Coordinates of C-alpha atoms in Angstrom, one line a residue:
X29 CA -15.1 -65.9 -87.2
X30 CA -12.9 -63.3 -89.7
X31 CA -9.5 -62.4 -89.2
X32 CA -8.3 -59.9 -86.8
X33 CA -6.4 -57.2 -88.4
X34 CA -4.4 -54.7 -86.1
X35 CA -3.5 -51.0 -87.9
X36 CA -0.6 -49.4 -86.5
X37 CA -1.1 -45.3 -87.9
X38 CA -4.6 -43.9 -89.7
X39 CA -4.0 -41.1 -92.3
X40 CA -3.5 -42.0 -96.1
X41 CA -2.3 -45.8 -96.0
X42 CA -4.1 -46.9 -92.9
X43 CA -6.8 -45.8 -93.0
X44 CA -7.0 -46.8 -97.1
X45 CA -6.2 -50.5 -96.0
X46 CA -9.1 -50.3 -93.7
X47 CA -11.4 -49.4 -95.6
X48 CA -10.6 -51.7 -98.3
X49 CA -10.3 -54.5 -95.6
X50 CA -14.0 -53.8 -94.5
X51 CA -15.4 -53.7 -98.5
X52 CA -13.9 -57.0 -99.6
X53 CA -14.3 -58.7 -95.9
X54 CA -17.7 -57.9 -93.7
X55 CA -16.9 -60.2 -91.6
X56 CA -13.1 -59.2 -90.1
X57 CA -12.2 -58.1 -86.6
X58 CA -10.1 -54.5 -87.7
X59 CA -8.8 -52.4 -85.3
X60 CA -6.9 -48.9 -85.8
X61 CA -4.8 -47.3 -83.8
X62 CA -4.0 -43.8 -84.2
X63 CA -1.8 -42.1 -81.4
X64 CA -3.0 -38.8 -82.7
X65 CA -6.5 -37.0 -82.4
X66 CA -7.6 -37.8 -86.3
X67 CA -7.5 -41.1 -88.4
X68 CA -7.5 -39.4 -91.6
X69 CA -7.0 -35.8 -92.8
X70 CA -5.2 -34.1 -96.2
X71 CA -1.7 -33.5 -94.7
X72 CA -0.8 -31.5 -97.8
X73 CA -3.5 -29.2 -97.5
X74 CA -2.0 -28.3 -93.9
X75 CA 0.3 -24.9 -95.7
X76 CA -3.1 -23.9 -96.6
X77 CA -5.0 -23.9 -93.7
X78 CA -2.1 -21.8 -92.1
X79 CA -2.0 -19.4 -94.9
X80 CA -6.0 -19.2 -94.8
X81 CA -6.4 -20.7 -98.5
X82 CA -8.8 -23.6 -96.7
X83 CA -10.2 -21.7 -93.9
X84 CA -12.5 -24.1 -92.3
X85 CA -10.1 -26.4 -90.0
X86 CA -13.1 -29.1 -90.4
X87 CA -12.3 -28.8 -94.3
X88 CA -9.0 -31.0 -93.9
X89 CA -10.7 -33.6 -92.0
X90 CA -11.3 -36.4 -94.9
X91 CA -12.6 -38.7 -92.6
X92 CA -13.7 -38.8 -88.7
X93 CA -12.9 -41.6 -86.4
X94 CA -17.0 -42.0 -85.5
X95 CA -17.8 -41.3 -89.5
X96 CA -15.5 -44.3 -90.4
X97 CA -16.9 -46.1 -87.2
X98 CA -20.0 -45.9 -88.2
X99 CA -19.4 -46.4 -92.2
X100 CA -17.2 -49.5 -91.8
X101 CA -17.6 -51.3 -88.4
X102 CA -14.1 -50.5 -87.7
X103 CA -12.7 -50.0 -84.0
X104 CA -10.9 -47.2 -84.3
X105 CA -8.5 -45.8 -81.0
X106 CA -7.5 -42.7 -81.4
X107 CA -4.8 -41.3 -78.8
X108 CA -3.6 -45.1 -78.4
X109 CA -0.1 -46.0 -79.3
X110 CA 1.2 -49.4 -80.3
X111 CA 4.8 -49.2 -78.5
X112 CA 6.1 -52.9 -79.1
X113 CA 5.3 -55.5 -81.2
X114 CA 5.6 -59.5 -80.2
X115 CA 5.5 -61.3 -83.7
X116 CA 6.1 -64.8 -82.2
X117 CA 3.5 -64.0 -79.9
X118 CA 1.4 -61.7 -82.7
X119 CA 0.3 -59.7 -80.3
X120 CA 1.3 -55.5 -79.9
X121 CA 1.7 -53.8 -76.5
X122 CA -0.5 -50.5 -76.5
X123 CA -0.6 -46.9 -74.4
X124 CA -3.7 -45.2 -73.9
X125 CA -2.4 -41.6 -74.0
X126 CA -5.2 -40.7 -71.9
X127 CA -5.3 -42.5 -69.1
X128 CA -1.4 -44.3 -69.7
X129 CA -2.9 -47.4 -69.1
X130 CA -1.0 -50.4 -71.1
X131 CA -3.1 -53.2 -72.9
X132 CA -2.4 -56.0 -75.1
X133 CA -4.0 -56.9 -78.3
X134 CA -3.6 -60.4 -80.4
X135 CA -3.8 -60.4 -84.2
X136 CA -3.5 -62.7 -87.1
X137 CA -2.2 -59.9 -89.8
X138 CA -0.8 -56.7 -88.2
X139 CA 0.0 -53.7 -90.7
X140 CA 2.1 -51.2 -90.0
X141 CA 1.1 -47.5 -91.1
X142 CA 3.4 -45.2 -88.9
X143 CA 4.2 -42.6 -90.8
X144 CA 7.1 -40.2 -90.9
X145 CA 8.5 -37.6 -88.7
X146 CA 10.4 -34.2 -90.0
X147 CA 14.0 -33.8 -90.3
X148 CA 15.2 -32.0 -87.1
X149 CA 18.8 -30.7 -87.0
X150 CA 21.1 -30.9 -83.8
X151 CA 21.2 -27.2 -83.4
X152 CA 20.8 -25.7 -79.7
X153 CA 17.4 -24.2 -79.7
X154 CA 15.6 -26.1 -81.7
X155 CA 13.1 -26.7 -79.3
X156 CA 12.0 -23.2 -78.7
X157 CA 8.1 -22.6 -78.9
X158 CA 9.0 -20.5 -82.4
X159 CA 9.9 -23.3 -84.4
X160 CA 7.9 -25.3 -86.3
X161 CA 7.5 -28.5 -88.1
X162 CA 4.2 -28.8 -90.3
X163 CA 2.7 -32.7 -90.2
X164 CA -0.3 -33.0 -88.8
X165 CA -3.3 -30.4 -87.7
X166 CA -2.0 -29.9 -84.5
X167 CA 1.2 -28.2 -85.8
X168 CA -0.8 -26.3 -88.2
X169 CA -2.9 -25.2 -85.0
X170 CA 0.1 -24.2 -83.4
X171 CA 1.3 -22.1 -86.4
X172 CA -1.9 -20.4 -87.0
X173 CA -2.2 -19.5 -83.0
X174 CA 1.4 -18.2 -82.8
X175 CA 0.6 -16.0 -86.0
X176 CA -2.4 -14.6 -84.7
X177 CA -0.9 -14.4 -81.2
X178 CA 2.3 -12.8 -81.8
X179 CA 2.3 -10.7 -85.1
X180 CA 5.8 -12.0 -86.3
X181 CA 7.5 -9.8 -89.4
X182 CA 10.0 -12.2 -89.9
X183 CA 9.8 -15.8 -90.8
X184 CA 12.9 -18.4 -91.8
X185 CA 12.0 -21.7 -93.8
X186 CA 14.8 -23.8 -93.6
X187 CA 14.4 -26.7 -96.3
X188 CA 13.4 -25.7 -99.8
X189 CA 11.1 -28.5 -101.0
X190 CA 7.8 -29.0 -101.4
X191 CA 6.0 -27.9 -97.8
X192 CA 8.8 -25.4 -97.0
X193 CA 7.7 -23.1 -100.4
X194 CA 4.5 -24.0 -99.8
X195 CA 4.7 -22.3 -96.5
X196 CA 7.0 -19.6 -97.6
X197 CA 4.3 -18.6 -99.8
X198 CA 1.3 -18.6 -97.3
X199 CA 3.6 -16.9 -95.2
X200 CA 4.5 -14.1 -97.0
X201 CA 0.3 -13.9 -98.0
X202 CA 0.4 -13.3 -94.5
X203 CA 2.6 -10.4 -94.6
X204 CA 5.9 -11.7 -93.6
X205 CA 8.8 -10.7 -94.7
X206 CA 10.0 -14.8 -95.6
X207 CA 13.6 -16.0 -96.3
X208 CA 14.0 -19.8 -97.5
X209 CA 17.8 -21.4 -96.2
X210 CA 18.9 -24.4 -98.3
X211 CA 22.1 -26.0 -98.1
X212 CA 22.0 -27.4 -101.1
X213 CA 23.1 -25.6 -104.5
X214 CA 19.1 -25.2 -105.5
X215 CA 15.6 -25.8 -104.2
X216 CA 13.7 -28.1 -104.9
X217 CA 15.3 -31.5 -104.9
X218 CA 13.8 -33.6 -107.9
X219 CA 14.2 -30.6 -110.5
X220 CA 17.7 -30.5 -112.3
X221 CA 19.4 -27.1 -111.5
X222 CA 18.8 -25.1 -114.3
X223 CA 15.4 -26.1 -114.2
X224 CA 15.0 -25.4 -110.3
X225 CA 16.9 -22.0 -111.7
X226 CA 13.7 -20.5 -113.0
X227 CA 12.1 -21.2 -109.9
X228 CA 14.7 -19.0 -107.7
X229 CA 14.4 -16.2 -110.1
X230 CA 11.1 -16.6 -109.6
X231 CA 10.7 -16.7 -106.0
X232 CA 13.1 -13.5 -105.8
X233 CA 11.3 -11.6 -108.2
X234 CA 8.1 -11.9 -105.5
X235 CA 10.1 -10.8 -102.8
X236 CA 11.6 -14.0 -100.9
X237 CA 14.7 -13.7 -99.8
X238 CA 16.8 -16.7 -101.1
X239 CA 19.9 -18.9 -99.3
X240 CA 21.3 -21.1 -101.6
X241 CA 24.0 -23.5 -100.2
X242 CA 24.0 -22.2 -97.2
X243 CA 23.2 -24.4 -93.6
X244 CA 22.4 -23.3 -90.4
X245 CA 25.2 -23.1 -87.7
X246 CA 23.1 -21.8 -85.1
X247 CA 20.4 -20.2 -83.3
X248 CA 20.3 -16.8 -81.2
X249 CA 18.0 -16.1 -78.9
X250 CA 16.7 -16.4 -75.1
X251 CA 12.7 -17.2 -74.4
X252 CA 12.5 -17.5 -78.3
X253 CA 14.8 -17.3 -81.4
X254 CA 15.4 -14.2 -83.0
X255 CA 18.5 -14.8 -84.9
X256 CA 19.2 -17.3 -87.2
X257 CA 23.1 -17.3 -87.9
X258 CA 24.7 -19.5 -90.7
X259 CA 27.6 -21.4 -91.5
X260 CA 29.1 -17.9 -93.0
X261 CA 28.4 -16.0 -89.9
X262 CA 25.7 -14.4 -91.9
X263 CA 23.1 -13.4 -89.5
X264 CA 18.9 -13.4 -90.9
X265 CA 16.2 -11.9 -88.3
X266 CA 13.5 -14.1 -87.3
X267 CA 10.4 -14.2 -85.3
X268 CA 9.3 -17.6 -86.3
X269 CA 11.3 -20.8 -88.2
X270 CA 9.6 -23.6 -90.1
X271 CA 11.3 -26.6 -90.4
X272 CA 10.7 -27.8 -94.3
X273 CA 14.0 -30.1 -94.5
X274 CA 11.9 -33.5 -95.3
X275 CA 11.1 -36.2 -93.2
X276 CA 12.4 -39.7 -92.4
X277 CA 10.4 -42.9 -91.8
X278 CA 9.0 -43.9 -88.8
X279 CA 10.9 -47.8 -88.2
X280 CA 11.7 -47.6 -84.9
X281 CA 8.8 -49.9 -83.7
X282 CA 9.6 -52.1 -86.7
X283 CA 13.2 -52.5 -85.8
X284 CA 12.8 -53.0 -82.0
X285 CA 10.7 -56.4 -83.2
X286 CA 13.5 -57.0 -85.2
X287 CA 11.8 -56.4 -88.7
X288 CA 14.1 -55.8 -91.5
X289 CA 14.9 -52.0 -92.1
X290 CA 16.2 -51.0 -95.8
X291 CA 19.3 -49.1 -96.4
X292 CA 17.1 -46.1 -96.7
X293 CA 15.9 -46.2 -93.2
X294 CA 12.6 -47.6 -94.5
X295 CA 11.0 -50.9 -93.1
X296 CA 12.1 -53.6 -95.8
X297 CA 8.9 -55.3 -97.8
X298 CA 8.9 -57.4 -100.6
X299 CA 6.3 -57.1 -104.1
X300 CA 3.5 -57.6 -102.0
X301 CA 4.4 -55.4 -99.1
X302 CA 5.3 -57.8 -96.8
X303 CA 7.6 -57.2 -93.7
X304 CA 10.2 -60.0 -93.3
X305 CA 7.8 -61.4 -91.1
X306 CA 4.8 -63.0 -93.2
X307 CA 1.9 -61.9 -91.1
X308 CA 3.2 -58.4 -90.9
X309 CA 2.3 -55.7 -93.8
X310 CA 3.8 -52.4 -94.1
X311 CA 2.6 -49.1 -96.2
X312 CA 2.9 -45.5 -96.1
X313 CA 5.2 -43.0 -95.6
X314 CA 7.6 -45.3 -93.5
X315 CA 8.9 -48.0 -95.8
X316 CA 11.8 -48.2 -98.4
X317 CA 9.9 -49.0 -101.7
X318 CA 11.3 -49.8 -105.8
X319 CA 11.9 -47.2 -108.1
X320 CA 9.5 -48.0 -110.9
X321 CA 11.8 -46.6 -113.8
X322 CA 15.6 -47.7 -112.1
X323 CA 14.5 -50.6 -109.8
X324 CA 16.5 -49.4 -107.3
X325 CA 15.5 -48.8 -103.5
X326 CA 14.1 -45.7 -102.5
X327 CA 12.1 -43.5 -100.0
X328 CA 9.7 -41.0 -101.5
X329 CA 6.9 -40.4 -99.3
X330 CA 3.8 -38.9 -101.4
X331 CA 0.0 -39.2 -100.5
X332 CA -1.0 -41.2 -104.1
X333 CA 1.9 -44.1 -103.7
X334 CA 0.8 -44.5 -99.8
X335 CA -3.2 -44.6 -100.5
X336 CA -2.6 -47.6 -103.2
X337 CA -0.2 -49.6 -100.8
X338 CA -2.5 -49.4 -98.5
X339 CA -5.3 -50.6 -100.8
X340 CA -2.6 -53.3 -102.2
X341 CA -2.0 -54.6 -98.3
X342 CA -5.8 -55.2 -97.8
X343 CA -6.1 -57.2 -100.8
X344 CA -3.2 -59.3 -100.2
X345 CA -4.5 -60.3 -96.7
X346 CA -7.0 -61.4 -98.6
X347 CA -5.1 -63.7 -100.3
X348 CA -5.6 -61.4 -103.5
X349 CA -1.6 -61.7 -104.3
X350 CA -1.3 -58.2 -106.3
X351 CA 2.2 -56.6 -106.4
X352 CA 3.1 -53.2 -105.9
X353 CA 5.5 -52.1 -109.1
X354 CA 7.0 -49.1 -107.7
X355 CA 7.1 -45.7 -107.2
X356 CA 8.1 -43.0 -110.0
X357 CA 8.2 -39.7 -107.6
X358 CA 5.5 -37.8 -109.5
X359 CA 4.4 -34.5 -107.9
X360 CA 3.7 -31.2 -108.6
X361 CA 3.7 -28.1 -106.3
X362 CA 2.3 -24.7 -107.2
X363 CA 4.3 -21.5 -105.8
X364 CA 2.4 -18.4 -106.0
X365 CA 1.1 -18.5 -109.4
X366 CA 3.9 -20.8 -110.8
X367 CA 3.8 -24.5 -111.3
X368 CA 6.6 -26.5 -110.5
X369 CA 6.2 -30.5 -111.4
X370 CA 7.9 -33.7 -111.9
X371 CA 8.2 -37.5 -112.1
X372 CA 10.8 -40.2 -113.1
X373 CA 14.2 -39.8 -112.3
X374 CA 16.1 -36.7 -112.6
X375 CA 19.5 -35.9 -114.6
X376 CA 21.6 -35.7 -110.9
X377 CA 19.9 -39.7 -109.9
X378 CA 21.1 -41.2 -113.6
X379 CA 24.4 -39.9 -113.3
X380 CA 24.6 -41.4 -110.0
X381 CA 23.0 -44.9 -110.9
X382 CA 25.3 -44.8 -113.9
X383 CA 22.2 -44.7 -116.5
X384 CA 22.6 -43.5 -120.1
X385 CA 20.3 -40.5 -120.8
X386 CA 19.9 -37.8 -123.3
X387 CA 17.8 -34.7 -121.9
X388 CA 16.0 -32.2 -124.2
X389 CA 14.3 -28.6 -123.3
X390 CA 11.4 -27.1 -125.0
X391 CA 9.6 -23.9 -123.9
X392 CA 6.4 -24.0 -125.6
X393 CA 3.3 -22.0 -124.7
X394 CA 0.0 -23.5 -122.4
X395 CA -2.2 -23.2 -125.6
X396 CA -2.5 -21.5 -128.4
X397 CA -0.6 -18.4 -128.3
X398 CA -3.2 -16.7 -130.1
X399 CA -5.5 -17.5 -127.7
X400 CA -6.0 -15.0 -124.9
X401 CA -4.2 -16.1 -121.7
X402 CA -1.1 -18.2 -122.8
X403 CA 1.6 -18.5 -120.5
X404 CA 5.0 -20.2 -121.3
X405 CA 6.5 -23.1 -119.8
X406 CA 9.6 -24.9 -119.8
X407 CA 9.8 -28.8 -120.3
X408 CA 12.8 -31.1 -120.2
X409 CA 12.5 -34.8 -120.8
X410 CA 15.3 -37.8 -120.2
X411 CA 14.6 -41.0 -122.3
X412 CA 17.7 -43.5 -123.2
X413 CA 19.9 -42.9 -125.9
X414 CA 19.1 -45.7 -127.8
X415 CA 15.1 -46.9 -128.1
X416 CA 14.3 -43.3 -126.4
X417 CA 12.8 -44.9 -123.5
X418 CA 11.6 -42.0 -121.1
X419 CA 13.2 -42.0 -117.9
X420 CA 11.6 -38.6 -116.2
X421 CA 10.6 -35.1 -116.7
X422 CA 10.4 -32.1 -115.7
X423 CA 7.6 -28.8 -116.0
X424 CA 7.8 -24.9 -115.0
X425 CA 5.6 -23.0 -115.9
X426 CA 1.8 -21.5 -115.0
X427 CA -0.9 -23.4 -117.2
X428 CA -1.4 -26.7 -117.6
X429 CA 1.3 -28.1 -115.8
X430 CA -0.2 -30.4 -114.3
X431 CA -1.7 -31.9 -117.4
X432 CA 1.2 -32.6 -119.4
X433 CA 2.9 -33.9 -116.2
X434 CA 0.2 -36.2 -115.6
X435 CA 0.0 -37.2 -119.1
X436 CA 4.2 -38.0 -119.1
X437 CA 4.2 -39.6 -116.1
X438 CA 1.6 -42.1 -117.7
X439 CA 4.1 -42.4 -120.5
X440 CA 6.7 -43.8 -118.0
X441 CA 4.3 -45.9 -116.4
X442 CA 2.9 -47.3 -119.6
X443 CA 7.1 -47.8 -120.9
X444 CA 6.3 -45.4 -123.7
X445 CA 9.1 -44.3 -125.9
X446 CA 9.6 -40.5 -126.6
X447 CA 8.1 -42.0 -130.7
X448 CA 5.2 -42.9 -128.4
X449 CA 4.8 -39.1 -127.9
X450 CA 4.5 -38.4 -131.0
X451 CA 1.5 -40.6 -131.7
X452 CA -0.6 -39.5 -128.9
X453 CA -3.9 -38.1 -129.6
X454 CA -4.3 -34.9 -127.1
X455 CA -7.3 -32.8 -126.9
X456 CA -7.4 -29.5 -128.6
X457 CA -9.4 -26.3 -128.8
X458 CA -7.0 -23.0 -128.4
X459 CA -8.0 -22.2 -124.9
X460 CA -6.3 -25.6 -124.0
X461 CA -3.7 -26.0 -125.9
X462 CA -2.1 -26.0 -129.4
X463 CA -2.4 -28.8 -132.5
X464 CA 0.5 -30.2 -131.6
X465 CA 0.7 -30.1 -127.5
X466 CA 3.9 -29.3 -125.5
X467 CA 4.2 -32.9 -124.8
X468 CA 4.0 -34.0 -128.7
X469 CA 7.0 -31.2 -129.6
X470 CA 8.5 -33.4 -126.7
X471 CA 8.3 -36.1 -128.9
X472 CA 9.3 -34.6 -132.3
X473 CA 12.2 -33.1 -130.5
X474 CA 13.0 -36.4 -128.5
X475 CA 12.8 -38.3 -131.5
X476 CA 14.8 -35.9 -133.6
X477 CA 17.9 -36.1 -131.4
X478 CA 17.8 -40.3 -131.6
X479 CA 17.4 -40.4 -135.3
X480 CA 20.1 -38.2 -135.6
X481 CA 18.7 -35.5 -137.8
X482 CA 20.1 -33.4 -135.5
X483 CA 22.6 -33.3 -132.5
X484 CA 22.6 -31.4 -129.8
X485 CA 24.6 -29.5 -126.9
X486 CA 23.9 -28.2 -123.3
X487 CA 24.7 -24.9 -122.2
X488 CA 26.7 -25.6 -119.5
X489 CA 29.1 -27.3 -122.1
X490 CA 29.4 -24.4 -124.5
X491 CA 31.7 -22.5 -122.6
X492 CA 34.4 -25.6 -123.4
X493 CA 33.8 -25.8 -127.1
X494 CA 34.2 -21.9 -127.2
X495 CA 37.6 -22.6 -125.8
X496 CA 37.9 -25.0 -128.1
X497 CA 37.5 -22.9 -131.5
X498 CA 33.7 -23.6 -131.8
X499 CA 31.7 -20.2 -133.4
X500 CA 28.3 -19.3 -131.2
X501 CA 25.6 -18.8 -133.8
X502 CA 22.2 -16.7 -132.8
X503 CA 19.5 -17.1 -135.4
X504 CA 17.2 -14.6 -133.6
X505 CA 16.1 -11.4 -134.9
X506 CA 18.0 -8.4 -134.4
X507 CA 15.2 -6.8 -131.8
X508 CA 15.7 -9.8 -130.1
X509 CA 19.2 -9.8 -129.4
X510 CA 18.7 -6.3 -128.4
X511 CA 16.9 -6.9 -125.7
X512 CA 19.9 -9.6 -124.3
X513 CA 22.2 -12.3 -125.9
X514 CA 25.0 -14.4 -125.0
X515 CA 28.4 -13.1 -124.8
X516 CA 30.4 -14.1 -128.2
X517 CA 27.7 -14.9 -129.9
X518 CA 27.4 -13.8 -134.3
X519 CA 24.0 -13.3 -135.2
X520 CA 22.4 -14.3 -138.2
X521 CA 18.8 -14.0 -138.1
X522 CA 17.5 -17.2 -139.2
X523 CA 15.4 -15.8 -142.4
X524 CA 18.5 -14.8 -143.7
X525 CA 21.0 -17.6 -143.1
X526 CA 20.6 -19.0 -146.5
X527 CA 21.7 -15.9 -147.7
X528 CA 24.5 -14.9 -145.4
X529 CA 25.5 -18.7 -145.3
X530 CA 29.2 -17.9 -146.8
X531 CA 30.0 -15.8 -143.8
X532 CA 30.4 -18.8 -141.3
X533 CA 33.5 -20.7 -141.6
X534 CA 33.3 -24.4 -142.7
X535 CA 36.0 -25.9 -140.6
X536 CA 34.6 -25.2 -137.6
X537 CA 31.9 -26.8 -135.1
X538 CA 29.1 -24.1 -134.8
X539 CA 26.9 -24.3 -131.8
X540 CA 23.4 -22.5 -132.8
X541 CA 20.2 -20.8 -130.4
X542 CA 17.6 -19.5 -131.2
X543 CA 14.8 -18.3 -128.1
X544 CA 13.6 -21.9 -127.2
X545 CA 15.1 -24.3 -129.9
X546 CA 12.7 -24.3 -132.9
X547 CA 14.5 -22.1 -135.1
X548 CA 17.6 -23.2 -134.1
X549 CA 16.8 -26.5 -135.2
X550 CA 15.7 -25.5 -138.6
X551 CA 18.9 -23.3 -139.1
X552 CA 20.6 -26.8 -137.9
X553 CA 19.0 -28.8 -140.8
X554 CA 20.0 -25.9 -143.4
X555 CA 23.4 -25.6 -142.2
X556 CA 23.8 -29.8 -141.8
X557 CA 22.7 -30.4 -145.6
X558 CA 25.3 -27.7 -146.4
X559 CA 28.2 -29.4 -145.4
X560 CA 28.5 -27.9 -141.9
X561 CA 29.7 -29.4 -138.3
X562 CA 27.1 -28.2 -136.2
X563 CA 24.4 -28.4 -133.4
X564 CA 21.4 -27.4 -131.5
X565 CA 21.6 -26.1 -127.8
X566 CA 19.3 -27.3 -126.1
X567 CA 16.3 -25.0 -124.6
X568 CA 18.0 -22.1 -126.9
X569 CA 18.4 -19.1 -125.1
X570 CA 15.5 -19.2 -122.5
X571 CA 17.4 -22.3 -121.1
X572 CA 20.8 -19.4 -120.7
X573 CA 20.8 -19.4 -116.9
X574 CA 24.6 -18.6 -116.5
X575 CA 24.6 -18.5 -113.0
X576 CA 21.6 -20.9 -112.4
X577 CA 20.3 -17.9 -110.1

């Protein structure tokens, strides 16, 4: 007789370590149970379906309990709830929600796939049938019913990552007039600001009304809230509030059988996704996993990392001994008809885990910009200062984001230096993208700065070494300064510089710009090999955000 497995949650790990289970064992006892209604379905499409992007409901079902049934041979109970776990006894104590009767259910390897639950704040109210969390298809159901129920004009996000600007957007394709409350100084948590920068301007230029640093303090209203007031006793009209602060992992059942939680509120596992108990696995959204670029502990719940745990946890039951090496945070999220994407660590986390870094910015175009249809985007990259290992990047922009993201975040899994970027061979035709891609100039530029052929400043440090007696050099043309520059700036267009060379004074540091950084950098090599004490600033002046708003 096979093992008996017990599941404890369905969606992307579960139900990817039971099918995996099935393939590489015909002959195991597996039984899921899934307190919800569906054992598998594409949480992230659920902004969608609201917004009525997907508009067949059936559409986000990836799999059904009877179509795995009948696939795999797998017992699946849906509307069942495992409530306590015995490990000495390895058995699990189970509701049917149904009925409410309690049953008991022995295993020999028990995994854990519960999930996570949104972020709630203590605020009075919160409970009102108007606010909403989005995590499974019933919320979405709920949503969608109250929208076409109701006819709302107002909607408050509060949270501004990933599913609350996803919402935000479907929303206002709704017709709602949408504000997004964040209490932190940007949105979207893993850009760096000036990057997440572009993104507000964005979001206000297509009508969104925009709360930076600003938290909730309470709610008004009777039956339902109509009045969301913040900490500045600024008061925002509402008909309906989406909860989009993040989630946290779902441990309780791990803890209460005294399983070992992380510091991050995530159950503990080791390599191989082991629970401190040996004949208890844990994947998903609910455990604390490695950073793959710092080592450190972490909680980043994505769709991709949870699927391959999953598939890791069947294998290992198996006695197949593979280790999970990490998750690097990669993701991408599209905003109207912006890109936003990321993976590695950002700027603020390095600072904070006390890594050495050196970022660079480029703002190249999708493809060639003689192409029809090239968009800009902005890149920035982190790598180490000294071997220009890459640590994490960062993409806005419309075009083939999502390519160049992927391609980086296969950089940092493969330990690729920025050189590395240099060397790869990308595909080209000008509707996709230029000779040298966005994510070579990453390279040259990357590998410029650690070879020291030239040296660089950020502009949130320029304002210091104007103080200090530095001159502010603009290599643009003239018609481009006229349409905006930077206050104190001298311009010398950078055809001319050799020319006009003799105007800028040799005993002091000059900081140079140009629109993104190319010119810049070649007015940085004629100026270094002429004696003077100068850099490039990073991004040039498309990276100029001032008042990162």
């Amino acid at each position: 007789m096979g093992k008996k497995i017990l599941i404890v949650g369905g969606v992307a790990a579960g139900a990817s370590a039971a099918a995996r289970l099935r393939r590489i064992d015909e002959f195991a006892e597996i039984i899921v149970f899934e307190k919800g209604e569906h054992i598998s379905f594409a949480n992230c499409g659920l902004p969608y379906y609201v917004g009525g992007v997907i508009e067949k409901r059936k559409r986000l079902l990836v799999q059904t309990p009877n179509a795995m049934m009948r696939r795999f041979k797998i017992d699946i109970r849906v509307f069942n709830e495992v409530v306590s776990i015995q490990p000495d006894a390895k058995e699990v104590e189970v509701q049917n929600l149904n009925t409410g009767e309690k049953y008991r259910e022995k295993y020999d390897y028990l995994v854990l796939s519960p999930g996570a639950s949104a972020i709630t704040p203590p605020i009075t109210g919160i409970d009102k049938p108007n606010v909403f969390t989005v995590r499974d298809i019933p919320d979405s159901d709920t949503i969608k019913s109250y929208i076409q129920n109701n006819n709302p004009s107002n909607a408050t996000i509060i949270g501004g990552g990933f599913i609350g600007l996803e919402m935000a957007e479907m929303l206002h394709f709704a017709g709602l007039n949408v504000s997004v409350i964040e209490a932190a100084p940007q949105i979207m948590q893993p850009l760096d600001i000036e990057m997440a920068a572009i993104v507000n301007r964005y979001l206000i230029s297509n009508g969104i009304n925009l709360y930076l640093n600003s938290k909730v303090a309470s709610f008004k209203g009777q039956e339902y809230i109509d009045t969301v007031v913040l900490e500045n006793e600024q008061e925002i009209n509402t008909d309906l509030i989406v909860l989009g602060m993040g989630v946290k992992p779902n441990s309780k059942l791990a803890k209460d059988a005294n399983l070992e939680i992380g510091e991050t509120g995530g159950i503990l596992v080791n390599e191989y996704l082991q629970t401190s108990n040996p004949y208890i696995y844990a994947a998903g959204d609910a455990i604390q996993v490695k950073d793959f670029v710092s080592g450190y502990d972490t909680h980043i719940p994505l769709a991709g990392p949870a699927n391959r745990q999953g598939w890791i946890v069947a294998n290992n039951i198996v006695n197949e001994d593979i280790k999970y090496k990490g998750v690097q945070g990669t993701s991408i999220v599209k905003i109207f008809d912006m890109v936003v994407a990321s993976t590695g660590l950002n700027e603020k986390t390095l600072k904070k885990l006390g890594i050495d870094f050196i970022a660079c910015h480029t703002h190249p175009s999708s493809r060639a910009t003689y192409y029809p249809g090239a968009t800009d985007m902005s890149l920035k990259l982190l790598f180490t200062p000294d071997k220009g290992k890459i640590l994490g990047a960062q993409i806005v922009g419309y075009d083939g984001v999502d390519k160049r993201i992927d391609v980086l975040a296969t950089a940092i899994r493969a330990n690729m230096t920025v050189s590395d970027l240099q060397e790869l061979e990308l595909s080209y035709a000008p509707p996709f993208s230029s000779a040298k891609d966005p994510v070579n100039m990453l390279g040259y530029v990357a590998s410029n700065i650690i070879k020291n052929n030239i040296k660089i400043v950020y502009w949130d440090e320029v304002a210091e070494k104007l103080a200090q007696g530095a001159i502010l050099l603009d290599v643009r043309t003239t018609s481009e300064v006229e349409a905006g520059t930077v206050e104190k700036s001298y311009n010398i267009p950078l055809d001319s510089l050799r020319d006009r060379i003799k105007e800028l004074p040799s005993d002091k540091e000059i900081l140079v710009y140009c629109q993104q950084g190319l010119r810049s950098y070649i007015a940085n090599r004629i100026l270094l090999q002429n004696g003077y004490n100068c850099k490039n600033i990073s991004g040039g002046y498309r990276s100029y955000l001032p008042d990162y708003i």
